[in-house]
């Protein structure tokens, strides 16, 4: 049987830090409100000359270094992003060029905050089917460019960053299963409803969210995705060593863990230091837990995400 295994991870947060206290000078908010309602303390903001592919490049180089592979050994590049460098070419093709690789397939996946889960599941299927041997999967976002900085209900929530993993073909697991879902009938509760037509902006290309509706939907589907992954592998919730959730709101994370009966000691939380980085949040948290030694060989690691679309899903890994 062929599996894919994660053999290296990397992440990158831009240099500039924007704290909750900084935001107090920008909109009618408070550090207390943001901390207590979201768990976020600070977020990172990309420099004016940085693009999503630049952030991705930093994270990818770290992941390849950790994996001990060169760019030439990568034969698939998938980038999950909602904030691409440009309309086209894809951020994956731009990243490929920056890495100095040629020829292998490279494409973007757009599933908003579930993007990394979608991208990882896709790369896993390429490897399992024998179509590639080594994949680079990246989540990279510059949400600071699609936020209305006068809207306190959204601008305090998001940040910029990137996370990457290198996957390789292996005879032992690896990724055990992946579970992807979407329901487009909920497309309007979280969106950036804008476009370009004849060179002019159409609509309103800023993040808009019905926070409460999104919150309830997220808790419901994240629980379902975890249960689905656990059941398919004949495991129990108690067999999960680490839950790595999309980092959107500490209250969503706590509610999901509580519904699942999973102690918070088994949940990786990094959102306090980078806020909601959309497709980058799961690989950022994974990289942190791997580098600080929490994740050890043989453990079960469950990644789960939810985002605009609506999209959601989970990937279960035996490390
Ligand atoms: O990435 C995946 C998708 N995103 C999410 O998962 C986010 C999901 N939603 C959430 O995290 C939460 O719903 C929010 C953090 C966005 C909001 O928290 P909430 O507890 O649902 O607050 P609320 O929207 O019900 O607002 C409560 C109050 C309101 O004032 P009134 O109407 O009660 O007087 C808001 O106007 O808080 C007010 N408010 C703020 N106050 C200070 C909203 N934003 C702020 C703010 N600072 N930044």
CSV table of C-alpha atoms and ligand atoms in Angstrom, one decimal:
chain,number,residue,atom,x,y,z
A,1,UNK,CA,0.0,0.0,0.0
A,2,UNK,CA,1.2,3.5,-0.8
A,3,UNK,CA,0.9,6.4,1.6
A,4,UNK,CA,2.1,9.9,1.8
A,5,UNK,CA,4.1,11.1,4.8
A,6,UNK,CA,4.9,14.6,6.0
A,7,UNK,CA,8.7,14.7,6.3
A,8,UNK,CA,9.3,18.4,6.9
A,9,UNK,CA,7.4,21.5,7.9
A,10,UNK,CA,8.1,25.2,7.8
A,11,UNK,CA,6.4,28.5,8.5
A,12,UNK,CA,6.9,32.2,8.2
A,13,UNK,CA,5.4,35.3,9.9
A,14,UNK,CA,6.2,38.8,8.5
A,15,UNK,CA,8.3,41.0,10.6
A,16,UNK,CA,5.8,43.7,11.5
A,17,UNK,CA,3.6,42.9,14.5
A,18,UNK,CA,0.3,44.7,15.1
A,19,UNK,CA,-0.9,44.2,18.7
A,20,UNK,CA,-4.4,44.6,20.1
A,21,UNK,CA,-3.2,47.8,21.7
A,22,UNK,CA,-2.1,49.1,18.3
A,23,UNK,CA,-5.7,48.4,17.1
A,24,UNK,CA,-7.2,50.4,20.0
A,25,UNK,CA,-5.7,53.5,18.2
A,26,UNK,CA,-7.2,52.5,14.8
A,27,UNK,CA,-10.8,51.4,15.6
A,28,UNK,CA,-13.3,51.5,18.5
A,29,UNK,CA,-12.1,48.3,20.2
A,30,UNK,CA,-10.1,47.1,23.2
A,31,UNK,CA,-7.4,44.6,24.0
A,32,UNK,CA,-9.8,43.1,26.6
A,33,UNK,CA,-12.6,42.6,24.0
A,34,UNK,CA,-10.3,41.0,21.4
A,35,UNK,CA,-8.6,38.7,23.9
A,36,UNK,CA,-11.8,37.6,25.6
A,37,UNK,CA,-13.9,37.2,22.4
A,38,UNK,CA,-11.2,35.6,20.2
A,39,UNK,CA,-8.1,34.7,22.1
A,40,UNK,CA,-6.0,36.8,19.7
A,41,UNK,CA,-3.2,39.0,21.2
A,42,UNK,CA,-1.3,40.1,18.1
A,43,UNK,CA,-1.1,39.5,14.3
A,44,UNK,CA,1.7,40.0,11.8
A,45,UNK,CA,1.4,42.3,8.8
A,46,UNK,CA,3.2,41.8,5.5
A,47,UNK,CA,5.4,44.7,4.2
A,48,UNK,CA,4.1,46.6,1.2
A,49,UNK,CA,6.6,44.9,-1.1
A,50,UNK,CA,5.8,41.3,0.2
A,51,UNK,CA,3.5,39.0,-1.7
A,52,UNK,CA,1.8,35.7,-0.8
A,53,UNK,CA,4.5,33.9,-2.9
A,54,UNK,CA,7.3,35.6,-0.9
A,55,UNK,CA,5.8,34.4,2.4
A,56,UNK,CA,5.3,31.0,0.8
A,57,UNK,CA,9.0,30.9,-0.3
A,58,UNK,CA,10.2,31.5,3.3
A,59,UNK,CA,8.0,28.7,4.7
A,60,UNK,CA,8.8,26.3,1.8
A,61,UNK,CA,12.5,26.7,2.2
A,62,UNK,CA,12.2,25.9,5.9
A,63,UNK,CA,10.0,22.9,5.2
A,64,UNK,CA,12.4,21.6,2.5
A,65,UNK,CA,15.4,22.1,4.9
A,66,UNK,CA,13.6,20.2,7.6
A,67,UNK,CA,12.8,17.4,5.2
A,68,UNK,CA,16.3,17.3,3.8
A,69,UNK,CA,15.1,17.6,0.2
A,70,UNK,CA,16.1,20.0,-2.5
A,71,UNK,CA,13.6,21.9,-4.7
A,72,UNK,CA,14.6,19.5,-7.6
A,73,UNK,CA,13.1,16.6,-5.7
A,74,UNK,CA,9.7,18.2,-5.5
A,75,UNK,CA,7.4,17.0,-8.3
A,76,UNK,CA,4.1,18.7,-7.3
A,77,UNK,CA,3.4,22.2,-5.8
A,78,UNK,CA,0.0,23.1,-4.4
A,79,UNK,CA,-0.6,26.5,-2.8
A,80,UNK,CA,-3.7,27.2,-0.8
A,81,UNK,CA,-4.5,30.9,-0.8
A,82,UNK,CA,-7.3,33.4,-0.9
A,83,UNK,CA,-4.9,36.3,-1.4
A,84,UNK,CA,-2.9,35.4,-4.5
A,85,UNK,CA,-0.1,37.6,-5.9
A,86,UNK,CA,-2.3,38.4,-8.9
A,87,UNK,CA,-5.3,37.2,-10.9
A,88,UNK,CA,-2.9,34.9,-12.8
A,89,UNK,CA,-0.5,33.2,-13.0
A,90,UNK,CA,-1.2,31.1,-9.9
A,91,UNK,CA,0.8,31.8,-6.8
A,92,UNK,CA,2.0,28.2,-7.1
A,93,UNK,CA,3.6,28.9,-10.5
A,94,UNK,CA,5.2,32.1,-9.1
A,95,UNK,CA,6.5,30.1,-6.1
A,96,UNK,CA,7.8,27.4,-8.4
A,97,UNK,CA,9.8,30.0,-10.3
A,98,UNK,CA,11.2,31.5,-7.1
A,99,UNK,CA,12.3,28.0,-6.0
A,100,UNK,CA,14.0,27.5,-9.3
A,101,UNK,CA,12.1,24.4,-10.3
A,102,UNK,CA,10.6,23.7,-13.7
A,103,UNK,CA,8.2,21.2,-15.2
A,104,UNK,CA,6.3,19.7,-12.3
A,105,UNK,CA,2.6,20.6,-11.9
A,106,UNK,CA,1.9,23.6,-9.8
A,107,UNK,CA,-1.5,25.0,-9.0
A,108,UNK,CA,-3.5,27.0,-6.5
A,109,UNK,CA,-6.4,25.7,-4.4
A,110,UNK,CA,-9.1,28.1,-3.3
A,111,UNK,CA,-11.1,26.9,-0.3
A,112,UNK,CA,-10.5,29.9,2.0
A,113,UNK,CA,-9.6,28.8,5.6
A,114,UNK,CA,-10.0,25.1,4.7
A,115,UNK,CA,-7.6,25.6,1.8
A,116,UNK,CA,-4.7,23.8,3.4
A,117,UNK,CA,-6.8,20.8,4.2
A,118,UNK,CA,-8.0,20.7,0.6
A,119,UNK,CA,-4.5,21.1,-0.7
A,120,UNK,CA,-3.0,18.4,1.6
A,121,UNK,CA,-5.8,16.0,0.7
A,122,UNK,CA,-5.2,16.6,-3.0
A,123,UNK,CA,-1.4,16.1,-2.7
A,124,UNK,CA,-2.1,12.9,-0.8
A,125,UNK,CA,-4.2,11.6,-3.6
A,126,UNK,CA,-1.6,12.5,-6.2
A,127,UNK,CA,1.0,10.5,-4.2
A,128,UNK,CA,-1.3,7.5,-3.4
A,129,UNK,CA,-2.2,7.2,-7.1
A,130,UNK,CA,1.5,7.1,-8.0
A,131,UNK,CA,1.4,10.4,-9.9
A,132,UNK,CA,4.1,12.0,-7.8
A,133,UNK,CA,6.7,11.2,-5.2
A,134,UNK,CA,7.4,14.4,-3.4
A,135,UNK,CA,4.9,17.3,-2.9
A,136,UNK,CA,5.2,20.8,-1.5
A,137,UNK,CA,1.9,21.9,0.0
A,138,UNK,CA,1.7,25.5,1.2
A,139,UNK,CA,-0.9,27.8,2.9
A,140,UNK,CA,-0.1,31.5,2.4
A,141,UNK,CA,-2.1,34.6,3.0
A,142,UNK,CA,-1.9,38.3,3.2
A,143,UNK,CA,-5.4,39.1,4.6
A,144,UNK,CA,-4.3,42.6,5.7
A,145,UNK,CA,-4.9,43.6,2.0
A,146,UNK,CA,-8.5,42.5,1.9
A,147,UNK,CA,-9.6,43.9,5.3
A,148,UNK,CA,-11.6,47.1,5.8
A,149,UNK,CA,-9.4,48.7,8.5
A,150,UNK,CA,-12.4,50.8,9.6
A,151,UNK,CA,-14.6,47.7,10.3
A,152,UNK,CA,-13.8,46.6,13.9
A,153,UNK,CA,-15.9,43.4,13.5
A,154,UNK,CA,-13.4,41.9,11.0
A,155,UNK,CA,-10.1,43.8,11.0
A,156,UNK,CA,-9.1,42.7,14.5
A,157,UNK,CA,-9.5,39.0,13.6
A,158,UNK,CA,-7.0,38.3,10.7
A,159,UNK,CA,-3.3,38.3,10.1
A,160,UNK,CA,-0.7,37.4,7.5
A,161,UNK,CA,1.6,34.4,7.3
A,162,UNK,CA,2.5,31.1,5.6
A,163,UNK,CA,3.1,27.5,6.5
A,164,UNK,CA,4.4,24.6,4.3
A,165,UNK,CA,4.9,20.9,4.4
A,166,UNK,CA,6.8,18.4,2.3
A,167,UNK,CA,5.1,15.1,1.6
A,168,UNK,CA,6.8,12.0,0.3
A,169,UNK,CA,5.7,8.6,-1.0
A,170,UNK,CA,6.0,5.9,1.7
A,171,UNK,CA,5.1,2.3,2.3
A,172,UNK,CA,3.9,3.1,5.9
A,173,UNK,CA,1.3,5.7,6.9
A,174,UNK,CA,1.3,8.7,6.9
A,175,UNK,CA,-1.9,10.3,6.0
A,176,UNK,CA,-4.6,7.8,7.0
A,177,UNK,CA,-7.6,9.6,5.5
A,178,UNK,CA,-8.9,12.9,4.4
A,179,UNK,CA,-12.4,14.2,4.4
A,180,UNK,CA,-13.5,17.2,2.4
A,181,UNK,CA,-16.9,19.0,2.4
A,182,UNK,CA,-18.6,22.1,1.0
A,183,UNK,CA,-22.0,23.7,1.0
A,184,UNK,CA,-22.2,26.7,-1.3
A,185,UNK,CA,-25.7,27.6,-0.1
A,186,UNK,CA,-23.8,29.3,2.8
A,187,UNK,CA,-21.7,31.4,0.4
A,188,UNK,CA,-22.8,34.7,1.8
A,189,UNK,CA,-22.1,34.4,5.5
A,190,UNK,CA,-18.3,34.8,4.9
A,191,UNK,CA,-17.1,36.4,1.7
A,192,UNK,CA,-15.0,39.1,0.0
A,193,UNK,CA,-17.7,39.9,-2.6
A,194,UNK,CA,-15.6,41.8,-5.2
A,195,UNK,CA,-14.0,41.4,-8.6
A,196,UNK,CA,-12.3,43.3,-11.4
A,197,UNK,CA,-14.2,44.2,-14.5
A,198,UNK,CA,-12.7,46.4,-17.3
A,199,UNK,CA,-9.9,47.3,-14.9
A,200,UNK,CA,-12.4,48.6,-12.3
A,201,UNK,CA,-13.3,47.1,-8.9
A,202,UNK,CA,-16.8,45.6,-8.9
A,203,UNK,CA,-18.6,45.0,-5.6
A,204,UNK,CA,-16.8,45.2,-2.2
A,205,UNK,CA,-13.5,43.2,-2.1
A,206,UNK,CA,-13.2,43.2,1.7
A,207,UNK,CA,-13.8,40.4,4.1
A,208,UNK,CA,-17.5,40.4,5.3
A,209,UNK,CA,-18.7,38.0,7.9
A,210,UNK,CA,-21.9,37.2,9.8
A,211,UNK,CA,-19.7,36.3,12.8
A,212,UNK,CA,-22.3,34.6,14.9
A,213,UNK,CA,-23.7,32.4,12.1
A,214,UNK,CA,-20.1,31.4,11.1
A,215,UNK,CA,-19.2,30.6,14.7
A,216,UNK,CA,-22.2,28.2,15.1
A,217,UNK,CA,-21.7,26.6,11.7
A,218,UNK,CA,-17.9,26.1,12.4
A,219,UNK,CA,-18.4,24.3,15.7
A,220,UNK,CA,-21.0,22.0,14.2
A,221,UNK,CA,-19.1,20.9,11.1
A,222,UNK,CA,-15.7,20.7,12.8
A,223,UNK,CA,-17.1,18.2,15.3
A,224,UNK,CA,-18.7,16.2,12.4
A,225,UNK,CA,-15.4,16.2,10.4
A,226,UNK,CA,-13.4,14.9,13.4
A,227,UNK,CA,-16.0,12.2,14.1
A,228,UNK,CA,-16.0,11.2,10.5
A,229,UNK,CA,-12.2,10.8,10.4
A,230,UNK,CA,-12.0,8.9,13.6
A,231,UNK,CA,-14.8,6.5,12.6
A,232,UNK,CA,-13.4,5.8,9.2
A,233,UNK,CA,-10.1,4.6,10.9
A,234,UNK,CA,-11.9,2.6,13.6
A,235,UNK,CA,-10.4,4.9,16.3
A,236,UNK,CA,-11.8,6.6,19.3
A,237,UNK,CA,-11.5,10.3,20.2
A,238,UNK,CA,-9.1,9.2,23.0
A,239,UNK,CA,-6.8,7.8,20.3
A,240,UNK,CA,-6.2,11.4,19.0
A,241,UNK,CA,-2.9,12.7,20.4
A,242,UNK,CA,-3.1,16.1,18.9
A,243,UNK,CA,-5.9,18.2,17.4
A,244,UNK,CA,-4.6,20.9,15.1
A,245,UNK,CA,-7.6,23.1,14.3
A,246,UNK,CA,-7.9,26.1,12.1
A,247,UNK,CA,-6.9,29.0,14.3
A,248,UNK,CA,-9.9,31.4,14.0
A,249,UNK,CA,-11.3,31.9,17.5
A,250,UNK,CA,-10.3,30.3,20.8
A,251,UNK,CA,-14.0,30.0,21.7
A,252,UNK,CA,-14.6,27.9,18.6
A,253,UNK,CA,-11.6,25.7,19.4
A,254,UNK,CA,-12.7,25.2,23.0
A,255,UNK,CA,-16.3,24.5,22.1
A,256,UNK,CA,-15.3,21.9,19.5
A,257,UNK,CA,-12.9,20.2,21.9
A,258,UNK,CA,-15.6,20.2,24.6
A,259,UNK,CA,-18.2,18.7,22.3
A,260,UNK,CA,-15.7,16.0,21.3
A,261,UNK,CA,-14.7,15.3,24.9
A,262,UNK,CA,-11.1,16.1,24.0
A,263,UNK,CA,-9.0,17.8,26.7
A,264,UNK,CA,-7.5,21.2,25.7
A,265,UNK,CA,-4.0,19.8,26.6
A,266,UNK,CA,-4.3,17.8,23.3
A,267,UNK,CA,-5.2,20.9,21.2
A,268,UNK,CA,-2.5,23.0,19.5
A,269,UNK,CA,-3.3,26.7,19.8
A,270,UNK,CA,-1.1,29.4,18.2
A,271,UNK,CA,-3.7,31.9,17.3
A,272,UNK,CA,-2.8,34.3,20.2
A,273,UNK,CA,0.4,35.2,18.3
A,274,UNK,CA,-0.8,35.4,14.7
A,275,UNK,CA,-4.6,35.7,14.6
A,276,UNK,CA,-6.6,34.0,11.9
A,277,UNK,CA,-4.2,33.5,9.0
A,278,UNK,CA,-6.8,31.6,6.9
A,279,UNK,CA,-5.2,28.9,4.8
A,280,UNK,CA,-1.9,29.4,6.6
A,281,UNK,CA,-3.2,28.8,10.1
A,282,UNK,CA,-3.1,25.0,10.2
A,283,UNK,CA,0.5,24.5,8.8
A,284,UNK,CA,1.6,27.3,11.1
A,285,UNK,CA,0.3,25.5,14.2
A,286,UNK,CA,1.6,22.1,12.9
A,287,UNK,CA,5.1,23.5,12.4
A,288,UNK,CA,5.0,25.0,15.9
A,289,UNK,CA,4.0,21.7,17.6
A,290,UNK,CA,6.5,19.7,15.6
A,291,UNK,CA,9.4,22.0,16.3
A,292,UNK,CA,8.7,22.3,20.0
A,293,UNK,CA,8.7,18.5,20.2
A,294,UNK,CA,5.0,17.9,21.1
A,295,UNK,CA,4.3,15.7,18.1
A,296,UNK,CA,6.2,12.4,18.3
A,297,UNK,CA,6.5,9.4,16.0
A,298,UNK,CA,3.5,7.0,16.1
A,299,UNK,CA,1.1,9.6,17.4
A,300,UNK,CA,-2.3,10.4,15.8
A,301,UNK,CA,-2.5,14.0,14.6
A,302,UNK,CA,-5.9,15.3,13.4
A,303,UNK,CA,-5.9,18.5,11.3
A,304,UNK,CA,-9.3,20.2,10.8
A,305,UNK,CA,-10.4,23.4,9.1
A,306,UNK,CA,-13.5,25.4,8.1
A,307,UNK,CA,-13.9,28.5,6.0
A,308,UNK,CA,-15.8,30.5,3.4
A,309,UNK,CA,-17.7,28.7,0.7
A,310,UNK,CA,-18.7,27.2,3.1
A,311,UNK,CA,-15.9,24.6,3.1
A,312,UNK,CA,-14.7,22.2,5.8
A,313,UNK,CA,-12.7,19.1,6.3
A,314,UNK,CA,-10.2,17.0,8.2
A,315,UNK,CA,-7.0,15.1,7.6
A,316,UNK,CA,-5.9,12.3,10.0
A,317,UNK,CA,-2.2,11.5,10.1
A,318,UNK,CA,-0.2,8.8,11.9
A,319,UNK,CA,3.1,10.5,12.6
B,1,LIG,O1,-11.9,31.6,9.6
B,1,LIG,C1,-13.1,31.0,9.6
B,1,LIG,C2,-14.2,31.9,9.8
B,1,LIG,N1,-14.2,32.9,10.8
B,1,LIG,C3,-14.5,32.5,12.1
B,1,LIG,O2,-14.5,31.4,12.4
B,1,LIG,C4,-15.0,33.6,13.0
B,1,LIG,C5,-16.3,33.3,13.6
B,1,LIG,N2,-16.9,34.2,14.5
B,1,LIG,C6,-16.3,34.7,15.5
B,1,LIG,O3,-15.2,34.4,15.8
B,1,LIG,C7,-17.1,35.7,16.4
B,1,LIG,O4,-18.5,35.7,16.0
B,1,LIG,C8,-16.6,37.1,16.4
B,1,LIG,C9,-15.3,37.2,17.2
B,1,LIG,C10,-16.4,37.6,15.0
B,1,LIG,C11,-17.6,38.1,17.2
B,1,LIG,O5,-17.8,37.6,18.5
B,1,LIG,P1,-19.3,37.5,19.1
B,1,LIG,O6,-19.2,37.1,20.4
B,1,LIG,O7,-20.1,36.7,18.1
B,1,LIG,O8,-19.7,39.0,19.0
B,1,LIG,P2,-20.9,39.7,18.3
B,1,LIG,O9,-20.7,39.8,16.8
B,1,LIG,O10,-22.2,39.1,18.8
B,1,LIG,O11,-20.8,41.2,18.8
B,1,LIG,C12,-21.0,41.5,20.2
B,1,LIG,C13,-20.8,43.0,20.4
B,1,LIG,C14,-21.5,43.9,19.4
B,1,LIG,O12,-22.0,45.0,20.1
B,1,LIG,P3,-23.5,45.1,20.6
B,1,LIG,O13,-24.3,45.0,19.3
B,1,LIG,O14,-23.7,43.9,21.5
B,1,LIG,O15,-23.6,46.4,21.3
B,1,LIG,C15,-20.5,44.3,18.4
B,1,LIG,O16,-20.8,45.5,17.8
B,1,LIG,O17,-19.4,43.3,20.2
B,1,LIG,C16,-19.3,44.4,19.3
B,1,LIG,N3,-18.0,44.3,18.6
B,1,LIG,C17,-16.8,44.8,19.1
B,1,LIG,N4,-16.6,45.5,20.2
B,1,LIG,C18,-15.3,45.8,20.4
B,1,LIG,C19,-17.7,43.7,17.4
B,1,LIG,N5,-16.4,43.8,17.1
B,1,LIG,C20,-15.9,44.5,18.1
B,1,LIG,C21,-14.5,44.9,18.4
B,1,LIG,N6,-14.3,45.5,19.5
B,1,LIG,N7,-13.5,44.6,17.5
